[in-house]
Amino acid sequence: SFINVLAGSSVLAARLAAPLAVYSILMNVALGLAGRFTPQLQIYFVATGAVLLGGLFILMVAMPDWLGLFRETYMTWLRKGEI
């Protein structure tokens, strides 16, 4: 049914987004603490490049697994008609 497909799609989206979401939360907490301890240094401006490179690195490392997971789920959907 439509509800099962929607639920399965939401779970798949959460599984795919989880590594970047965890990285983002951890980096923002770390930068917030660093900004609290060194208020005279603009931490967020300085760390923007490092945050971007870290996210791209996680994307590069996780992409093969993501594509495999997506392919398996898509093939299951094509065979059964459900997720």
CSV table of N, CA and C in Angstrom, one decimal:
chain,number,residue,atom,x,y,z
A,1,SER,N,0.8,-1.2,0.0
A,1,SER,CA,0.0,0.0,0.0
A,1,SER,C,0.9,1.2,0.0
A,2,PHE,N,0.2,2.4,-0.2
A,2,PHE,CA,1.0,3.6,-0.3
A,2,PHE,C,1.6,4.0,1.1
A,3,ILE,N,1.0,3.6,2.2
A,3,ILE,CA,1.6,3.9,3.5
A,3,ILE,C,2.9,3.1,3.7
A,4,ASN,N,2.9,1.9,3.3
A,4,ASN,CA,4.1,1.0,3.4
A,4,ASN,C,5.2,1.6,2.6
A,5,VAL,N,4.9,2.0,1.4
A,5,VAL,CA,5.9,2.5,0.5
A,5,VAL,C,6.5,3.8,1.1
A,6,LEU,N,5.6,4.7,1.6
A,6,LEU,CA,6.0,5.9,2.2
A,6,LEU,C,6.9,5.7,3.4
A,7,ALA,N,6.5,4.7,4.3
A,7,ALA,CA,7.3,4.4,5.4
A,7,ALA,C,8.6,3.8,5.1
A,8,GLY,N,8.7,2.9,4.1
A,8,GLY,CA,9.9,2.4,3.6
A,8,GLY,C,10.9,3.4,3.0
A,9,SER,N,10.3,4.3,2.3
A,9,SER,CA,11.1,5.4,1.7
A,9,SER,C,11.7,6.3,2.8
A,10,SER,N,10.9,6.6,3.8
A,10,SER,CA,11.4,7.4,4.9
A,10,SER,C,12.5,6.8,5.7
A,11,VAL,N,12.4,5.5,5.9
A,11,VAL,CA,13.4,4.7,6.6
A,11,VAL,C,14.7,4.7,5.7
A,12,LEU,N,14.6,4.5,4.5
A,12,LEU,CA,15.7,4.5,3.6
A,12,LEU,C,16.4,5.9,3.6
A,13,ALA,N,15.6,6.9,3.5
A,13,ALA,CA,16.2,8.3,3.5
A,13,ALA,C,16.9,8.5,4.8
A,14,ALA,N,16.3,8.1,5.9
A,14,ALA,CA,17.0,8.3,7.2
A,14,ALA,C,18.3,7.5,7.3
A,15,ARG,N,18.3,6.3,6.8
A,15,ARG,CA,19.6,5.5,6.8
A,15,ARG,C,20.6,6.1,5.9
A,16,LEU,N,20.2,6.7,4.8
A,16,LEU,CA,21.2,7.3,3.9
A,16,LEU,C,21.8,8.6,4.5
A,17,ALA,N,20.9,9.4,5.2
A,17,ALA,CA,21.3,10.7,5.7
A,17,ALA,C,22.0,10.6,7.0
A,18,ALA,N,21.9,9.5,7.7
A,18,ALA,CA,22.4,9.4,9.1
A,18,ALA,C,23.9,9.8,9.3
A,19,PRO,N,24.8,9.3,8.4
A,19,PRO,CA,26.2,9.6,8.7
A,19,PRO,C,26.5,11.1,8.6
A,20,LEU,N,25.9,11.8,7.6
A,20,LEU,CA,26.1,13.2,7.5
A,20,LEU,C,25.4,14.0,8.6
A,21,ALA,N,24.3,13.5,9.1
A,21,ALA,CA,23.6,14.2,10.2
A,21,ALA,C,24.4,14.1,11.4
A,22,VAL,N,24.9,12.9,11.7
A,22,VAL,CA,25.8,12.7,12.9
A,22,VAL,C,27.0,13.6,12.8
A,23,TYR,N,27.7,13.6,11.7
A,23,TYR,CA,28.8,14.5,11.5
A,23,TYR,C,28.5,15.9,11.7
A,24,SER,N,27.4,16.4,11.2
A,24,SER,CA,27.0,17.8,11.3
A,24,SER,C,26.8,18.1,12.7
A,25,ILE,N,26.1,17.3,13.5
A,25,ILE,CA,25.8,17.6,14.9
A,25,ILE,C,27.1,17.6,15.7
A,26,LEU,N,27.9,16.6,15.5
A,26,LEU,CA,29.2,16.6,16.3
A,26,LEU,C,30.1,17.8,15.9
A,27,MET,N,30.2,18.2,14.7
A,27,MET,CA,31.0,19.3,14.3
A,27,MET,C,30.4,20.6,14.9
A,28,ASN,N,29.1,20.8,14.8
A,28,ASN,CA,28.5,22.0,15.4
A,28,ASN,C,28.7,22.1,16.9
A,29,VAL,N,28.6,21.0,17.6
A,29,VAL,CA,28.9,21.0,19.0
A,29,VAL,C,30.3,21.3,19.3
A,30,ALA,N,31.2,20.7,18.6
A,30,ALA,CA,32.7,21.0,18.8
A,30,ALA,C,33.0,22.4,18.4
A,31,LEU,N,32.5,23.0,17.4
A,31,LEU,CA,32.7,24.4,17.0
A,31,LEU,C,32.1,25.3,18.0
A,32,GLY,N,30.9,24.9,18.5
A,32,GLY,CA,30.3,25.8,19.6
A,32,GLY,C,31.1,25.8,20.8
A,33,LEU,N,31.7,24.7,21.2
A,33,LEU,CA,32.6,24.7,22.4
A,33,LEU,C,33.8,25.5,22.1
A,34,ALA,N,34.4,25.3,21.0
A,34,ALA,CA,35.6,26.0,20.6
A,34,ALA,C,35.4,27.5,20.6
A,35,GLY,N,34.2,27.9,20.1
A,35,GLY,CA,33.8,29.3,20.0
A,35,GLY,C,33.6,29.9,21.4
A,36,ARG,N,33.1,29.0,22.3
A,36,ARG,CA,32.9,29.5,23.7
A,36,ARG,C,34.2,29.7,24.4
A,37,PHE,N,35.2,28.8,24.1
A,37,PHE,CA,36.5,28.9,24.8
A,37,PHE,C,37.4,30.0,24.2
A,38,THR,N,37.2,30.3,23.0
A,38,THR,CA,38.0,31.3,22.3
A,38,THR,C,37.1,32.4,21.7
A,39,PRO,N,36.5,33.2,22.4
A,39,PRO,CA,35.6,34.2,21.9
A,39,PRO,C,36.2,35.2,20.9
A,40,GLN,N,37.5,35.5,21.0
A,40,GLN,CA,38.1,36.5,20.2
A,40,GLN,C,38.4,35.9,18.8
A,41,LEU,N,38.3,34.6,18.6
A,41,LEU,CA,38.6,34.0,17.3
A,41,LEU,C,37.3,33.6,16.6
A,42,GLN,N,37.1,34.0,15.4
A,42,GLN,CA,35.9,33.7,14.7
A,42,GLN,C,35.9,32.2,14.2
A,43,ILE,N,35.6,31.3,15.0
A,43,ILE,CA,35.7,29.8,14.8
A,43,ILE,C,34.9,29.4,13.6
A,44,TYR,N,33.7,29.8,13.5
A,44,TYR,CA,32.8,29.4,12.4
A,44,TYR,C,33.3,29.8,11.0
A,45,PHE,N,33.9,31.0,10.9
A,45,PHE,CA,34.5,31.5,9.7
A,45,PHE,C,35.7,30.7,9.3
A,46,VAL,N,36.6,30.4,10.3
A,46,VAL,CA,37.8,29.7,10.1
A,46,VAL,C,37.5,28.2,9.8
A,47,ALA,N,36.6,27.6,10.4
A,47,ALA,CA,36.3,26.2,10.3
A,47,ALA,C,35.4,25.8,9.1
A,48,THR,N,34.9,26.8,8.4
A,48,THR,CA,34.0,26.4,7.3
A,48,THR,C,34.6,25.5,6.2
A,49,GLY,N,35.8,25.8,5.9
A,49,GLY,CA,36.5,24.9,4.9
A,49,GLY,C,36.8,23.5,5.5
A,50,ALA,N,37.1,23.4,6.7
A,50,ALA,CA,37.3,22.0,7.3
A,50,ALA,C,36.0,21.3,7.4
A,51,VAL,N,34.9,21.9,7.7
A,51,VAL,CA,33.6,21.3,7.8
A,51,VAL,C,33.2,20.8,6.4
A,52,LEU,N,33.4,21.6,5.4
A,52,LEU,CA,33.1,21.2,4.0
A,52,LEU,C,33.9,20.0,3.6
A,53,LEU,N,35.2,20.1,3.8
A,53,LEU,CA,36.1,19.0,3.4
A,53,LEU,C,35.7,17.7,4.2
A,54,GLY,N,35.4,17.8,5.4
A,54,GLY,CA,35.0,16.6,6.2
A,54,GLY,C,33.7,16.0,5.7
A,55,GLY,N,32.7,16.8,5.3
A,55,GLY,CA,31.5,16.3,4.8
A,55,GLY,C,31.7,15.7,3.4
A,56,LEU,N,32.6,16.2,2.6
A,56,LEU,CA,32.9,15.6,1.3
A,56,LEU,C,33.6,14.3,1.5
A,57,PHE,N,34.5,14.2,2.5
A,57,PHE,CA,35.2,13.0,2.7
A,57,PHE,C,34.2,11.9,3.2
A,58,ILE,N,33.3,12.2,4.1
A,58,ILE,CA,32.3,11.2,4.5
A,58,ILE,C,31.4,10.8,3.3
A,59,LEU,N,31.1,11.8,2.4
A,59,LEU,CA,30.3,11.4,1.2
A,59,LEU,C,31.1,10.5,0.3
A,60,MET,N,32.4,10.7,0.2
A,60,MET,CA,33.2,9.9,-0.7
A,60,MET,C,33.3,8.5,-0.1
A,61,VAL,N,33.5,8.4,1.2
A,61,VAL,CA,33.6,7.1,1.8
A,61,VAL,C,32.3,6.3,1.9
A,62,ALA,N,31.2,7.0,2.1
A,62,ALA,CA,29.9,6.3,2.3
A,62,ALA,C,29.2,6.0,0.9
A,63,MET,N,29.6,6.7,-0.1
A,63,MET,CA,28.8,6.6,-1.4
A,63,MET,C,28.7,5.2,-1.9
A,64,PRO,N,29.7,4.3,-1.9
A,64,PRO,CA,29.5,2.9,-2.4
A,64,PRO,C,28.5,2.2,-1.6
A,65,ASP,N,28.5,2.3,-0.3
A,65,ASP,CA,27.5,1.7,0.5
A,65,ASP,C,26.1,2.2,0.3
A,66,TRP,N,26.0,3.5,0.1
A,66,TRP,CA,24.7,4.1,-0.2
A,66,TRP,C,24.1,3.6,-1.5
A,67,LEU,N,25.0,3.6,-2.5
A,67,LEU,CA,24.5,3.2,-3.8
A,67,LEU,C,24.1,1.7,-3.8
A,68,GLY,N,24.8,0.9,-3.0
A,68,GLY,CA,24.5,-0.5,-2.9
A,68,GLY,C,23.1,-0.7,-2.2
A,69,LEU,N,23.0,0.1,-1.1
A,69,LEU,CA,21.7,0.0,-0.3
A,69,LEU,C,20.5,0.5,-1.2
A,70,PHE,N,20.7,1.5,-1.9
A,70,PHE,CA,19.7,2.0,-2.8
A,70,PHE,C,19.4,1.0,-3.9
A,71,ARG,N,20.4,0.4,-4.5
A,71,ARG,CA,20.2,-0.6,-5.5
A,71,ARG,C,19.4,-1.8,-5.0
A,72,GLU,N,19.8,-2.3,-3.8
A,72,GLU,CA,19.1,-3.4,-3.3
A,72,GLU,C,17.6,-3.1,-3.0
A,73,THR,N,17.4,-2.0,-2.4
A,73,THR,CA,16.0,-1.6,-2.1
A,73,THR,C,15.2,-1.4,-3.4
A,74,TYR,N,15.8,-0.8,-4.4
A,74,TYR,CA,15.1,-0.5,-5.6
A,74,TYR,C,14.8,-1.9,-6.3
A,75,MET,N,15.7,-2.8,-6.3
A,75,MET,CA,15.5,-4.1,-6.9
A,75,MET,C,14.4,-4.8,-6.2
A,76,THR,N,14.4,-4.8,-4.9
A,76,THR,CA,13.3,-5.4,-4.1
A,76,THR,C,12.0,-4.8,-4.5
A,77,TRP,N,11.9,-3.5,-4.6
A,77,TRP,CA,10.7,-2.8,-5.0
A,77,TRP,C,10.2,-3.2,-6.4
A,78,LEU,N,11.2,-3.4,-7.3
A,78,LEU,CA,10.8,-3.8,-8.7
A,78,LEU,C,10.3,-5.2,-8.7
A,79,ARG,N,10.9,-6.1,-7.9
A,79,ARG,CA,10.5,-7.5,-7.9
A,79,ARG,C,9.1,-7.7,-7.1
A,80,LYS,N,9.0,-7.1,-6.0
A,80,LYS,CA,7.8,-7.3,-5.2
A,80,LYS,C,6.7,-6.3,-5.3
A,81,GLY,N,7.2,-5.1,-5.7
A,81,GLY,CA,6.2,-4.0,-5.8
A,81,GLY,C,6.1,-3.3,-4.4
A,82,GLU,N,6.9,-3.6,-3.5
A,82,GLU,CA,6.9,-3.0,-2.2
A,82,GLU,C,8.3,-2.9,-1.6
A,83,ILE,N,8.5,-2.1,-0.6
A,83,ILE,CA,9.8,-1.9,0.0
A,83,ILE,C,9.9,-2.9,1.2
